[in-house]
mmCIF file of C-alpha atoms in Angstrom:
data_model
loop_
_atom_site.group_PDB
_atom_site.id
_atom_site.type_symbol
_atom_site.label_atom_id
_atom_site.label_comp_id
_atom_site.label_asym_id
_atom_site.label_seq_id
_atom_site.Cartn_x
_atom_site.Cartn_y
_atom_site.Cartn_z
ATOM 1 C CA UNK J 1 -25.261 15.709 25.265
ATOM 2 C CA UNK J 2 -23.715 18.371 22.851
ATOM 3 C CA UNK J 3 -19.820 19.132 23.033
ATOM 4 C CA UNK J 4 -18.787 22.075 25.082
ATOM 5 C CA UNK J 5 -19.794 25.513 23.334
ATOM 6 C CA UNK J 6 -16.134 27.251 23.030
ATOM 7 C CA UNK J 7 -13.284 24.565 21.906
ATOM 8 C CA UNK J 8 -9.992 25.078 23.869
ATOM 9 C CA UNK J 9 -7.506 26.799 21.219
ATOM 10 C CA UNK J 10 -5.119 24.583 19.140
ATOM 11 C CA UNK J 11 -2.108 26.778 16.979
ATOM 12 C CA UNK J 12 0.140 23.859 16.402
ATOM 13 C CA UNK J 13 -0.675 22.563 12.479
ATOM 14 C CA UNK J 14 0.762 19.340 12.885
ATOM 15 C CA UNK J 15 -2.244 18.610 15.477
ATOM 16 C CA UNK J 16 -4.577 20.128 12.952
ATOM 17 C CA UNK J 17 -3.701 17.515 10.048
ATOM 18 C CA UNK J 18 -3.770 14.751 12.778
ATOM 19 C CA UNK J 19 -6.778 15.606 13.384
ATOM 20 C CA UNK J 20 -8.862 17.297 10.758
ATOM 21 C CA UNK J 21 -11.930 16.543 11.865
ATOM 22 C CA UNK J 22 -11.812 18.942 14.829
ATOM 23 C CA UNK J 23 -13.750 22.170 14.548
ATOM 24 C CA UNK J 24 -10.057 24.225 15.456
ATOM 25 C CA UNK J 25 -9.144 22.888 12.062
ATOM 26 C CA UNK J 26 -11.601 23.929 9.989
ATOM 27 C CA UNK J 27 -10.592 28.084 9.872
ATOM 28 C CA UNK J 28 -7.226 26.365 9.056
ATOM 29 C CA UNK J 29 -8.575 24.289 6.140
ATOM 30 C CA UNK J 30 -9.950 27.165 4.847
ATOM 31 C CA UNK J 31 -6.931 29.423 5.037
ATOM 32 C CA UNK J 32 -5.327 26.855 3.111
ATOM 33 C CA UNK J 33 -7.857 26.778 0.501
ATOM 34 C CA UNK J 34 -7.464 30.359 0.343
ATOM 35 C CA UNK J 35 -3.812 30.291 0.139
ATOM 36 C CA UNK J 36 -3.424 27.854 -2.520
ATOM 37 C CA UNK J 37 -6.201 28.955 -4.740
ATOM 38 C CA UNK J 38 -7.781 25.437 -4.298
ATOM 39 C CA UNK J 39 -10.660 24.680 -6.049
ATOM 40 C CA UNK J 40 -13.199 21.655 -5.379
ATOM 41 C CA UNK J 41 -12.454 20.292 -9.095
ATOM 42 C CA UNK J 42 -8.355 20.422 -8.134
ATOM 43 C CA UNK J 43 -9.167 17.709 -5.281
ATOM 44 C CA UNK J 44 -11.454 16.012 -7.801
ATOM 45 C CA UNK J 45 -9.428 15.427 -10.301
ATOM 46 C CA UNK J 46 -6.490 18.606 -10.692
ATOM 47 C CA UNK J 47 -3.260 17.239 -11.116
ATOM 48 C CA UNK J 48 -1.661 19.497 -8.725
ATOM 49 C CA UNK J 49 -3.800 17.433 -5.791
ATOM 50 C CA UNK J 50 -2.604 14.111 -7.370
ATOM 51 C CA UNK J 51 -1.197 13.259 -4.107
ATOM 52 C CA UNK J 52 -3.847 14.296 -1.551
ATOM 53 C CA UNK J 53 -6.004 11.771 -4.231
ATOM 54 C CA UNK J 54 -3.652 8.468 -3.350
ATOM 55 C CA UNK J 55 -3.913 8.930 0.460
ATOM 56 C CA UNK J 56 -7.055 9.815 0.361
ATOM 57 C CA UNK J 57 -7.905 6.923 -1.707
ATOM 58 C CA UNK J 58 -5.536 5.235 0.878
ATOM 59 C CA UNK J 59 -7.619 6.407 3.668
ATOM 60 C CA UNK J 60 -10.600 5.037 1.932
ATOM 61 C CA UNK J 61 -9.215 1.453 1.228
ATOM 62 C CA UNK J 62 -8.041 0.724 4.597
ATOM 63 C CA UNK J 63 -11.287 1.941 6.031
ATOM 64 C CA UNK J 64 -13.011 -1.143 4.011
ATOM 65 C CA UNK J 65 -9.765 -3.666 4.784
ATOM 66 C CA UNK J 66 -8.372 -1.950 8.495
ATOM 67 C CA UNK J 67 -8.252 -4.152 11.359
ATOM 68 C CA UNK J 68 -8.173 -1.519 14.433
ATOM 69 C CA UNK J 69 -8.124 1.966 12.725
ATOM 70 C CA UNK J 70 -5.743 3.643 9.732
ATOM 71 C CA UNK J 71 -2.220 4.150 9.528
ATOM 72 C CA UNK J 72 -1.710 6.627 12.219
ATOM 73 C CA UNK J 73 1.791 7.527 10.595
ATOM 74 C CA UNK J 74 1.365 7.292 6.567
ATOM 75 C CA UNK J 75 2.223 10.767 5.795
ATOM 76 C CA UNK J 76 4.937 13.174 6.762
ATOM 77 C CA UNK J 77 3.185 15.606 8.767
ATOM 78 C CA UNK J 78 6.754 18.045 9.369
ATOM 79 C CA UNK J 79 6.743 19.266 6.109
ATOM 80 C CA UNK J 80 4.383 21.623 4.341
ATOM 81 C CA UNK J 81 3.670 19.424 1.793
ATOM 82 C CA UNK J 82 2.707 16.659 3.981
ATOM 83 C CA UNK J 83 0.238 19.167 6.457
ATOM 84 C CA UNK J 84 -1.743 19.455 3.109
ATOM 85 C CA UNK J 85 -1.528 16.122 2.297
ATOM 86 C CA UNK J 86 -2.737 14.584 5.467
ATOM 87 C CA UNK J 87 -5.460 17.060 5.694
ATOM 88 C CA UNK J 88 -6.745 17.533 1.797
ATOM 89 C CA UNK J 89 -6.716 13.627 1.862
ATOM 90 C CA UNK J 90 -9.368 13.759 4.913
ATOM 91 C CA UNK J 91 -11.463 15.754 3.231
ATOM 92 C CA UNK J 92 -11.266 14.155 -0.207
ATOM 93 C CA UNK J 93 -12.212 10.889 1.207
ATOM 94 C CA UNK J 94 -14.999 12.423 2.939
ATOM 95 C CA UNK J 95 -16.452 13.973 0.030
ATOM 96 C CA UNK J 96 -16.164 10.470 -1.353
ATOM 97 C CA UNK J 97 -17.750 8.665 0.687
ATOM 98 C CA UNK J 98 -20.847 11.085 1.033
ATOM 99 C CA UNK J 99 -20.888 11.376 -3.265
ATOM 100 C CA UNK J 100 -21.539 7.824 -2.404
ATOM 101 C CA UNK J 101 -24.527 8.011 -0.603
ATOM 102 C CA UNK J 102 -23.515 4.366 0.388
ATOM 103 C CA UNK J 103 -24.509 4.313 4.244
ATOM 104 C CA UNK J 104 -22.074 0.967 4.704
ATOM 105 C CA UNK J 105 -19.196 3.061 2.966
ATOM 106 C CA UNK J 106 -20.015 6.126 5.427
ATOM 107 C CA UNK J 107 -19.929 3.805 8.325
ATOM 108 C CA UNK J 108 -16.681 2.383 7.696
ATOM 109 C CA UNK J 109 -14.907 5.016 6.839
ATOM 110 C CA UNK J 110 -16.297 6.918 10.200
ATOM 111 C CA UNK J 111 -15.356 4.139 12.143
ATOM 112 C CA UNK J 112 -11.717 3.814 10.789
ATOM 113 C CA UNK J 113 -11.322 7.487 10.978
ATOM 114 C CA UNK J 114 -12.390 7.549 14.926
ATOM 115 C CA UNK J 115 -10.468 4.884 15.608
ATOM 116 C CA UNK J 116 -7.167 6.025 13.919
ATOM 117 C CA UNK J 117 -7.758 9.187 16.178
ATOM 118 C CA UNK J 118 -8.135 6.783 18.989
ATOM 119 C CA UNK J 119 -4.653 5.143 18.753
ATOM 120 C CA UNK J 120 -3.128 8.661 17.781
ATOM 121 C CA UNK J 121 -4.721 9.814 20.947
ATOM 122 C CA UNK J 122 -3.370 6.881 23.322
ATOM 123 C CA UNK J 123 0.348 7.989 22.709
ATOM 124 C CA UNK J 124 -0.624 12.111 22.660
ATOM 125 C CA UNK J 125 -0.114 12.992 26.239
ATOM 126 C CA UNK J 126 0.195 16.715 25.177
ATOM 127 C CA UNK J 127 -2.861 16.931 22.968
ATOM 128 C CA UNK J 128 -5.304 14.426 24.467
ATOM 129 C CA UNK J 129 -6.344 16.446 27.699
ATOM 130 C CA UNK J 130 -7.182 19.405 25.187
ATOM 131 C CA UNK J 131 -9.088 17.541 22.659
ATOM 132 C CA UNK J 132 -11.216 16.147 25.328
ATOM 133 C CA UNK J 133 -11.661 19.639 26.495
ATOM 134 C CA UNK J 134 -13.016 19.666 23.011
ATOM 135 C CA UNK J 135 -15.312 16.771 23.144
ATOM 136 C CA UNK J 136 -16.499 16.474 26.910
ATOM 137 C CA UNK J 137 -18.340 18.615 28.627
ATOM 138 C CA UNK J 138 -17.138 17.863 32.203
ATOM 139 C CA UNK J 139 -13.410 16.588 33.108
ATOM 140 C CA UNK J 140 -10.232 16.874 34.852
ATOM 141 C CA UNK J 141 -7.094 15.013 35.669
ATOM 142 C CA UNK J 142 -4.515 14.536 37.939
ATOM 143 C CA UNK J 143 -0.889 13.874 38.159
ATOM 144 C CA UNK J 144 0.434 11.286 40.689
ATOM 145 C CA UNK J 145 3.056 9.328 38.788
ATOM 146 C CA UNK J 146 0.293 8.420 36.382
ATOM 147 C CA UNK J 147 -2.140 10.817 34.524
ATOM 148 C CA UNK J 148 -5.713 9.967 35.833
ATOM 149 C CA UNK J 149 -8.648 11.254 34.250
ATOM 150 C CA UNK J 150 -12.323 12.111 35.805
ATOM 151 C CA UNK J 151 -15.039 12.535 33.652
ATOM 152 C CA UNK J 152 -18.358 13.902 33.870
ATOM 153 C CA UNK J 153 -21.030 11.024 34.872
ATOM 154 C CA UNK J 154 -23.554 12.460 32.130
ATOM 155 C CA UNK J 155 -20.864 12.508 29.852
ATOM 156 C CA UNK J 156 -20.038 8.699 30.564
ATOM 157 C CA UNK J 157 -23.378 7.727 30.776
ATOM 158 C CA UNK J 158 -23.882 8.747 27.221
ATOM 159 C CA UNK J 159 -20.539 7.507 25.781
ATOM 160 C CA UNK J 160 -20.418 4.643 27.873
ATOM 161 C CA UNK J 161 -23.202 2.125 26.726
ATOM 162 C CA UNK J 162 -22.303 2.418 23.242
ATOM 163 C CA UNK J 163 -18.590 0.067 24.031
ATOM 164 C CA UNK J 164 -18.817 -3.534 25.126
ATOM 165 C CA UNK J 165 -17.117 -4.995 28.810
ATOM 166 C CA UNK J 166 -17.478 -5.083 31.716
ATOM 167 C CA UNK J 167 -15.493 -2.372 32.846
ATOM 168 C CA UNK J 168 -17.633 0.012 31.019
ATOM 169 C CA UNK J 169 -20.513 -0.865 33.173
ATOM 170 C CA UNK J 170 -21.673 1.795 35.501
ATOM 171 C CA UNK J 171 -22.005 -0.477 38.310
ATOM 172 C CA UNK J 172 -18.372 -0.747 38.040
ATOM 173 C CA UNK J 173 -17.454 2.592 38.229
ATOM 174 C CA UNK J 174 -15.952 5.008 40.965
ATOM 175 C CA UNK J 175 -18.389 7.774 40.956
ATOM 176 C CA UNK J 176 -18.437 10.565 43.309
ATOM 177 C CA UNK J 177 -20.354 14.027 43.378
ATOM 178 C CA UNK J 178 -21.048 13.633 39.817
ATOM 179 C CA UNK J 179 -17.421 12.442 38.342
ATOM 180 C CA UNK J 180 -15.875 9.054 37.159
ATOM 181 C CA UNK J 181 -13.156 8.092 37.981
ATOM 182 C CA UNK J 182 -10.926 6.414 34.805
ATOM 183 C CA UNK J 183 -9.147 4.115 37.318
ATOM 184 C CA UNK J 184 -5.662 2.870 35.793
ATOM 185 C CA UNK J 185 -5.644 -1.128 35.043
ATOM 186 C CA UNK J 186 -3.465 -3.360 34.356
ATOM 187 C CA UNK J 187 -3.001 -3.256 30.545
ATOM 188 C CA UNK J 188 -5.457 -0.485 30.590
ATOM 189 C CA UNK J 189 -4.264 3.017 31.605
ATOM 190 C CA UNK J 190 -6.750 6.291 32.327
ATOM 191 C CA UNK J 191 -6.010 7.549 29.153
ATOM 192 C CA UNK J 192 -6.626 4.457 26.809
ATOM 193 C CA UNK J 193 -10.085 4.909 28.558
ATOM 194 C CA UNK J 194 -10.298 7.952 28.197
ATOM 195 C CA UNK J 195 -9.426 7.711 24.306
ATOM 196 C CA UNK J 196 -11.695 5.306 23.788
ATOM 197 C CA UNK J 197 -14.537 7.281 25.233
ATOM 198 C CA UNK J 198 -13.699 10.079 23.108
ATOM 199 C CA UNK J 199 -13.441 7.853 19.847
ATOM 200 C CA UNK J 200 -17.823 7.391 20.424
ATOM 201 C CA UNK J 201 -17.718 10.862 20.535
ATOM 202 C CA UNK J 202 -15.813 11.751 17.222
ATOM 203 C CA UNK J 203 -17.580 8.954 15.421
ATOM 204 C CA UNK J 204 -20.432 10.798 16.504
ATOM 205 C CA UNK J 205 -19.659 14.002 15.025
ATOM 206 C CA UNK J 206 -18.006 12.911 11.973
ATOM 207 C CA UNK J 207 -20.901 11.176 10.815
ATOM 208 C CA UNK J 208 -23.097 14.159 11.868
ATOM 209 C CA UNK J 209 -20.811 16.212 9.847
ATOM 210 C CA UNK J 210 -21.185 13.349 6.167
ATOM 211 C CA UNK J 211 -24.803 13.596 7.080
ATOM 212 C CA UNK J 212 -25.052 17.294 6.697
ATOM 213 C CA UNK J 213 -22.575 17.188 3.089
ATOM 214 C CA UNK J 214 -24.590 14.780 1.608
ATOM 215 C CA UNK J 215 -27.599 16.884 0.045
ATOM 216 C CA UNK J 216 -24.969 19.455 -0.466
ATOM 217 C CA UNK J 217 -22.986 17.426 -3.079
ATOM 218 C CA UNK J 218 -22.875 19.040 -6.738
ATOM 219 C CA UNK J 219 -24.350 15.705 -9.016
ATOM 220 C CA UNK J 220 -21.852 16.354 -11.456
ATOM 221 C CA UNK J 221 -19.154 16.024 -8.659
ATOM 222 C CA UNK J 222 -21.066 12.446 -8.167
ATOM 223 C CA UNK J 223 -20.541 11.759 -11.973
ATOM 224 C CA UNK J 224 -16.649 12.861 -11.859
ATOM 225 C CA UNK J 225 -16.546 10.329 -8.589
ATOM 226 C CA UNK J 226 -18.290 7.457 -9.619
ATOM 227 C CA UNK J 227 -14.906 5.296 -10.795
ATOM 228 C CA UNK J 228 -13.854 5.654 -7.252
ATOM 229 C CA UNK J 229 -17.263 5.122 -5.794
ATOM 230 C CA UNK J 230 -17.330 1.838 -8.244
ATOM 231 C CA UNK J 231 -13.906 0.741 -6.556
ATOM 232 C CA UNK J 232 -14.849 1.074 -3.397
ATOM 233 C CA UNK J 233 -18.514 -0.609 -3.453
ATOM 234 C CA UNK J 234 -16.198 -3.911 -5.259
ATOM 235 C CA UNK J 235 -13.975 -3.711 -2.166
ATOM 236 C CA UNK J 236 -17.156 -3.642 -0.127
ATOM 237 C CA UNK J 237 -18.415 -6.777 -1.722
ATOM 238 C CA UNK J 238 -15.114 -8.438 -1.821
ATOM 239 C CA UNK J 239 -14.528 -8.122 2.002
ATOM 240 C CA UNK J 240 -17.777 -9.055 3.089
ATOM 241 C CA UNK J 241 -18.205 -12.060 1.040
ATOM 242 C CA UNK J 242 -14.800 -13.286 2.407
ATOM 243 C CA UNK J 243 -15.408 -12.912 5.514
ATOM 244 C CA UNK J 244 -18.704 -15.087 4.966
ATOM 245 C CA UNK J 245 -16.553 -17.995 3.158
ATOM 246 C CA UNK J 246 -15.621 -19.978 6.457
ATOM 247 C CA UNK J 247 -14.789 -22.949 7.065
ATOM 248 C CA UNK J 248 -16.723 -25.899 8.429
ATOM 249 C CA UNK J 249 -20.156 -25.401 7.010
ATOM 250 C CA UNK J 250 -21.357 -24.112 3.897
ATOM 251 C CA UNK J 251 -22.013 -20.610 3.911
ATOM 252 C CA UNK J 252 -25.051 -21.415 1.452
ATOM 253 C CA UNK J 253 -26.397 -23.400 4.257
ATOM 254 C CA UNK J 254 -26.293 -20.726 7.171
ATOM 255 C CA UNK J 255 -30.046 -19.737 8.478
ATOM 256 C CA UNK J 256 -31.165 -16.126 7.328
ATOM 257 C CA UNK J 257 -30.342 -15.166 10.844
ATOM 258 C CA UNK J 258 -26.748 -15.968 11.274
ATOM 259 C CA UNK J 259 -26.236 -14.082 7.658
ATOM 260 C CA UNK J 260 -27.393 -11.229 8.863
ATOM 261 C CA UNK J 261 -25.847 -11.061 12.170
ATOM 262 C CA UNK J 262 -22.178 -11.703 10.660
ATOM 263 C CA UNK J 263 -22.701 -9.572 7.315
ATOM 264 C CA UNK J 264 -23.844 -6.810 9.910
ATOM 265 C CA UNK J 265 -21.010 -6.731 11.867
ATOM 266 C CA UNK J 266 -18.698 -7.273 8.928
ATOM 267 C CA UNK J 267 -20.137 -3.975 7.370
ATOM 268 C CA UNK J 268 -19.369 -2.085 10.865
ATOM 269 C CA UNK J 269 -22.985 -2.322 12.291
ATOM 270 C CA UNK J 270 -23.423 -2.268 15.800
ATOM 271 C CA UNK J 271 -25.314 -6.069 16.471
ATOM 272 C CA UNK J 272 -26.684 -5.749 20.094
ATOM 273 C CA UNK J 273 -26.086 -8.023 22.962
ATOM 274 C CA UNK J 274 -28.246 -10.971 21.845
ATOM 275 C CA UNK J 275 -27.384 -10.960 18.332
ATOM 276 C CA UNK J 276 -24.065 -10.912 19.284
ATOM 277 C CA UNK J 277 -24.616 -14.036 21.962
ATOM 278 C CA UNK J 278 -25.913 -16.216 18.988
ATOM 279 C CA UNK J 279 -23.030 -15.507 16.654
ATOM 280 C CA UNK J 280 -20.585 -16.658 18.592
ATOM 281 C CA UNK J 281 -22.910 -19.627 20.235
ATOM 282 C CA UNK J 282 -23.976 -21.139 16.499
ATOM 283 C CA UNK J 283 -20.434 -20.727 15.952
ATOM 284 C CA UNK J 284 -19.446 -22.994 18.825
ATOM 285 C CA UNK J 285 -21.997 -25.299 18.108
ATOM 286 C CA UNK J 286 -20.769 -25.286 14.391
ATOM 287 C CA UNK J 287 -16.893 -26.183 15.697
ATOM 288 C CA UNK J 288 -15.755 -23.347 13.958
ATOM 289 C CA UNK J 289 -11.956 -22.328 15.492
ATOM 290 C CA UNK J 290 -12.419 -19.377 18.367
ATOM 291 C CA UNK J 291 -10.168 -17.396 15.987
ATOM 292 C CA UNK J 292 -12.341 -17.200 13.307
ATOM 293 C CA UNK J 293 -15.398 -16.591 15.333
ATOM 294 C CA UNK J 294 -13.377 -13.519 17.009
ATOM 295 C CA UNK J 295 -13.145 -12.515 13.896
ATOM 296 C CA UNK J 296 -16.864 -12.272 13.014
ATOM 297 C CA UNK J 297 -16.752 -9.102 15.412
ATOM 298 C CA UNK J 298 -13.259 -7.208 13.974
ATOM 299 C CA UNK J 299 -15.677 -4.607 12.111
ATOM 300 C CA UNK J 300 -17.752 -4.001 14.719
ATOM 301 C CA UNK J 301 -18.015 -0.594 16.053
ATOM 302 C CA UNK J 302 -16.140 -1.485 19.398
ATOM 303 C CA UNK J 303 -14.031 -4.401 18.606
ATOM 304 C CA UNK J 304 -11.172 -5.031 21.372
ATOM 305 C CA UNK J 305 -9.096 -8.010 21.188
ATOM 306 C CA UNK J 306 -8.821 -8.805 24.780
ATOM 307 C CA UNK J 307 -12.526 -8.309 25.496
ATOM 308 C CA UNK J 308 -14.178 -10.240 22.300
ATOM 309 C CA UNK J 309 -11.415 -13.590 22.527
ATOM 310 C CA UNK J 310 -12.083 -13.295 26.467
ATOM 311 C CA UNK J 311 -16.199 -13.509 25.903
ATOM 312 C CA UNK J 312 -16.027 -16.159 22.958
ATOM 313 C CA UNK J 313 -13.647 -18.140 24.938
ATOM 314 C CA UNK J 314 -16.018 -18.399 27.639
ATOM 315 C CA UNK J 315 -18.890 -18.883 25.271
ATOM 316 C CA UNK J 316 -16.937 -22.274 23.877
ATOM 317 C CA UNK J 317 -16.182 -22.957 27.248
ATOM 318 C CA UNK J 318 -19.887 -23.519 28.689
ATOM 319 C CA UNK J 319 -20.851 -24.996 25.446
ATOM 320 C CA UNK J 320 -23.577 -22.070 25.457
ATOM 321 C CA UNK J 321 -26.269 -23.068 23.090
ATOM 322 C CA UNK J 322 -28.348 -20.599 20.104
ATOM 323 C CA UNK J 323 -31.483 -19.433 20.941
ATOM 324 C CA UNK J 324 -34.826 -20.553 19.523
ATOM 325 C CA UNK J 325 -36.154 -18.704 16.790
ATOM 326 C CA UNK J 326 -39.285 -17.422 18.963
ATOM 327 C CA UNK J 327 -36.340 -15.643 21.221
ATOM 328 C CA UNK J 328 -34.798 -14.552 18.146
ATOM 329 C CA UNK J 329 -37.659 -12.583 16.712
ATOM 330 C CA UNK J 330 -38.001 -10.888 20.459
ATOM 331 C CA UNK J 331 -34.562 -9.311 20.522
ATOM 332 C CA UNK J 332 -34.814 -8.421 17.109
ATOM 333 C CA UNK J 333 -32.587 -11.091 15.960
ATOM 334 C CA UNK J 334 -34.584 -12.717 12.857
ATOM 335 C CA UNK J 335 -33.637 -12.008 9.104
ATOM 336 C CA UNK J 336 -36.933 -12.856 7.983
ATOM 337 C CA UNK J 337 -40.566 -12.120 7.081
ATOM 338 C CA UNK J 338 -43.466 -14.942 6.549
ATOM 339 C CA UNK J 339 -42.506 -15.253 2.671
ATOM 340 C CA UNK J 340 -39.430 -14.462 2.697
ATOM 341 C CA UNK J 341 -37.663 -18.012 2.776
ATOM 342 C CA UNK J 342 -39.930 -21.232 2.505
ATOM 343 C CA UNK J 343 -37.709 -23.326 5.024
ATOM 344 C CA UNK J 344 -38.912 -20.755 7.740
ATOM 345 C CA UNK J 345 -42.391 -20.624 6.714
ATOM 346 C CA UNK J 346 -42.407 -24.178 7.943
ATOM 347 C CA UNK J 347 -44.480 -25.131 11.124
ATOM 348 C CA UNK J 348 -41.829 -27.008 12.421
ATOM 349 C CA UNK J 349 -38.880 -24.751 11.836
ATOM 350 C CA UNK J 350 -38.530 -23.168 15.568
ATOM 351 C CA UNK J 351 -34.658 -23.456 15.315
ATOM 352 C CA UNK J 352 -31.659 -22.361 13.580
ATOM 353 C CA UNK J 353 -29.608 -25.374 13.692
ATOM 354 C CA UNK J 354 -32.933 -27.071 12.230
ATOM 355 C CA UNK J 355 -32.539 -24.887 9.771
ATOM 356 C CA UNK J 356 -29.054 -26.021 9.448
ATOM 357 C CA UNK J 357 -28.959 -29.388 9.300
ATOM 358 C CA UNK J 358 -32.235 -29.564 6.838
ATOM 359 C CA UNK J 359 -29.820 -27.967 4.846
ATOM 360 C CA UNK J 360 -26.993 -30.053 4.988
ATOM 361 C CA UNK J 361 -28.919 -32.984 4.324
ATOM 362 C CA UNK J 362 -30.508 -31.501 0.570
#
């Protein structure tokens, strides 16, 4: 579903660097440019942008390292030199990532991005009814005590399916002549819901946005990037291979499978429902702590606390047991292709933790 046609007006700048990604900011980007007599080689490398460079390059690093979103509050936003900070640094990192072309970088920097806006958004009671305006075709709120928000049932439909729990299940829904209902909970107010809907939809359009920059990218602005770039591929690396250095079992030893699955959702990829069921059940069956197989899911594109250590406690729990290979290759699950690893080939090899222990024993 596209976003409403005409965006509710936004004057107030401090809500414009918050935010940069909104289309109300972008004819006050531009007057900025315009303004300063900013060229695209200042943010590259002029010394005058020196600072926009560090938080952007900021920005960038906790994208690869954040657990839950970016600093919400790293720059002073009440001072002019800190509007054009917080904003220039958006857009630097942007053009960074998509200079890239690195599709893992681009994901993870979309997905910190939406969810610092997300946690901004939470504790913005005077700009989060008009940004959804922004975002959402169909809602409305009302004050008793509590702010509670109704959205449009197409619009939650679509945002919905994309964010794991229960309580984002339609079935569980109040729904009445086309509107939901974002019932308050306890722990879980109407507008953390309704934040979190709206942080599918910004992911949404800021990766829309990198896709459309890429081609557009000057090669010699690639060449004049490619230290960065270099730094933040290493970081990449550096994060994902420590997050595949757990204990208990030799990584070396894992079946094709569980790499993928865990490198996936360490690089911010959205592992359905069944790949997610055999992470954390070959972790169980592995004895690895329930910490560190939360932790197997912190990248993924709608990691909650609560929710993930809720499901992989009750995954230990029942002792829930990984899924044949046969099952594996149905939900789309296996790593593999006939060749690709010799073990597998085998006419006997129907299992993972067959896989597994053949390993362990040489």
């Amino acid at each position: 579903m596209p976003v409403p046609n005409t965006a509710p007006e936004i004057n107030d700048y401090a809500t414009l660097a918050r935010y940069p990604f909104l289309p109300q900011a972008k004819p006050w980007f531009n007057d900025l440019i315009l303004k300063n007599d900013f060229e695209l080689d200042d943010l590259i490398e002029g010394e005058k942008m020196k600072r926009v460079r560090e938080r952007g390059k900021l920005r960038l690093v906790e994208s690869i390292t954040h657990e839950g979103g970016l600093d919400a509050a790293n720059s002073n936003i009440h001072t002019t030199e800190g509007l054009e900070v917080e904003a220039f640094s958006y857009y630097y990192s942007r053009f960074v990532v998509c200079a890239s072309e690195n599709d893992v970088m681009i994901s993870r920097w979309a997905q910190a991005e939406s969810e610092r806006a997300q946690n901004l958004l939470e504790i913005d009671q005077k700009m989060l009814p008009i940004i959804a305006q922004t975002y959402i075709a169909k809602i409305n709120w009302e004050n008793d005590g509590e702010t509670i928000f109704k959205i449009g049932l197409s619009d939650f439909i679509e945002l919905s399916p994309k964010i794991t729990g229960s309580r984002w299940r339609l079935v569980n829904q109040e729904i009445k002549r086309g509107w939901v209902t974002l019932n308050e909970e306890q722990n879980y107010s109407s507008k953390k819901k309704l934040s979190r809907l709206l942080r599918e939809r910004i992911k949404q359009e800021i990766l829309e946005d990198a896709n459309n920059l890429l081609a557009k990218i000057p090669d010699e602005m690639r060449v004049k990037l490619k230290d960065v770039i270099d730094t933040m591929s290493t970081e990449i690396n550096r994060v994902s291979s420590e997050k595949l250095d757990l204990s208990g079992v030799n990584r070396d030893d894992w079946p094709p499978c569980m790499k993928k699955a865990v490198l996936e959702l360490s690089n911010g990829v959205n592992v359905n429902h069944y790949g997610r069921l055999f992470v954390a059940s070959m972790a169980q069956t592995m004895n690895l702590p329930k910490e560190e197989c939360v932790n197997f899911f912190r990248n993924a594109p709608d990691f909650n606390q609560e929710t993930t250590t809720y499901q992989v406690n009750n995954i230990y729990d029942t002792g829930y047991k990984p899924a044949f290979c046969s099952k594996l290759k149905i939900n789309a699950c296996c790593a593999v292709s006939p060749g690709d690893d010799s073990l597998c080939d085998q006419e006997w090899m129907n299992h993972p933790l067959k896989y597994l222990k053949t390993k362990q024993k040489g």
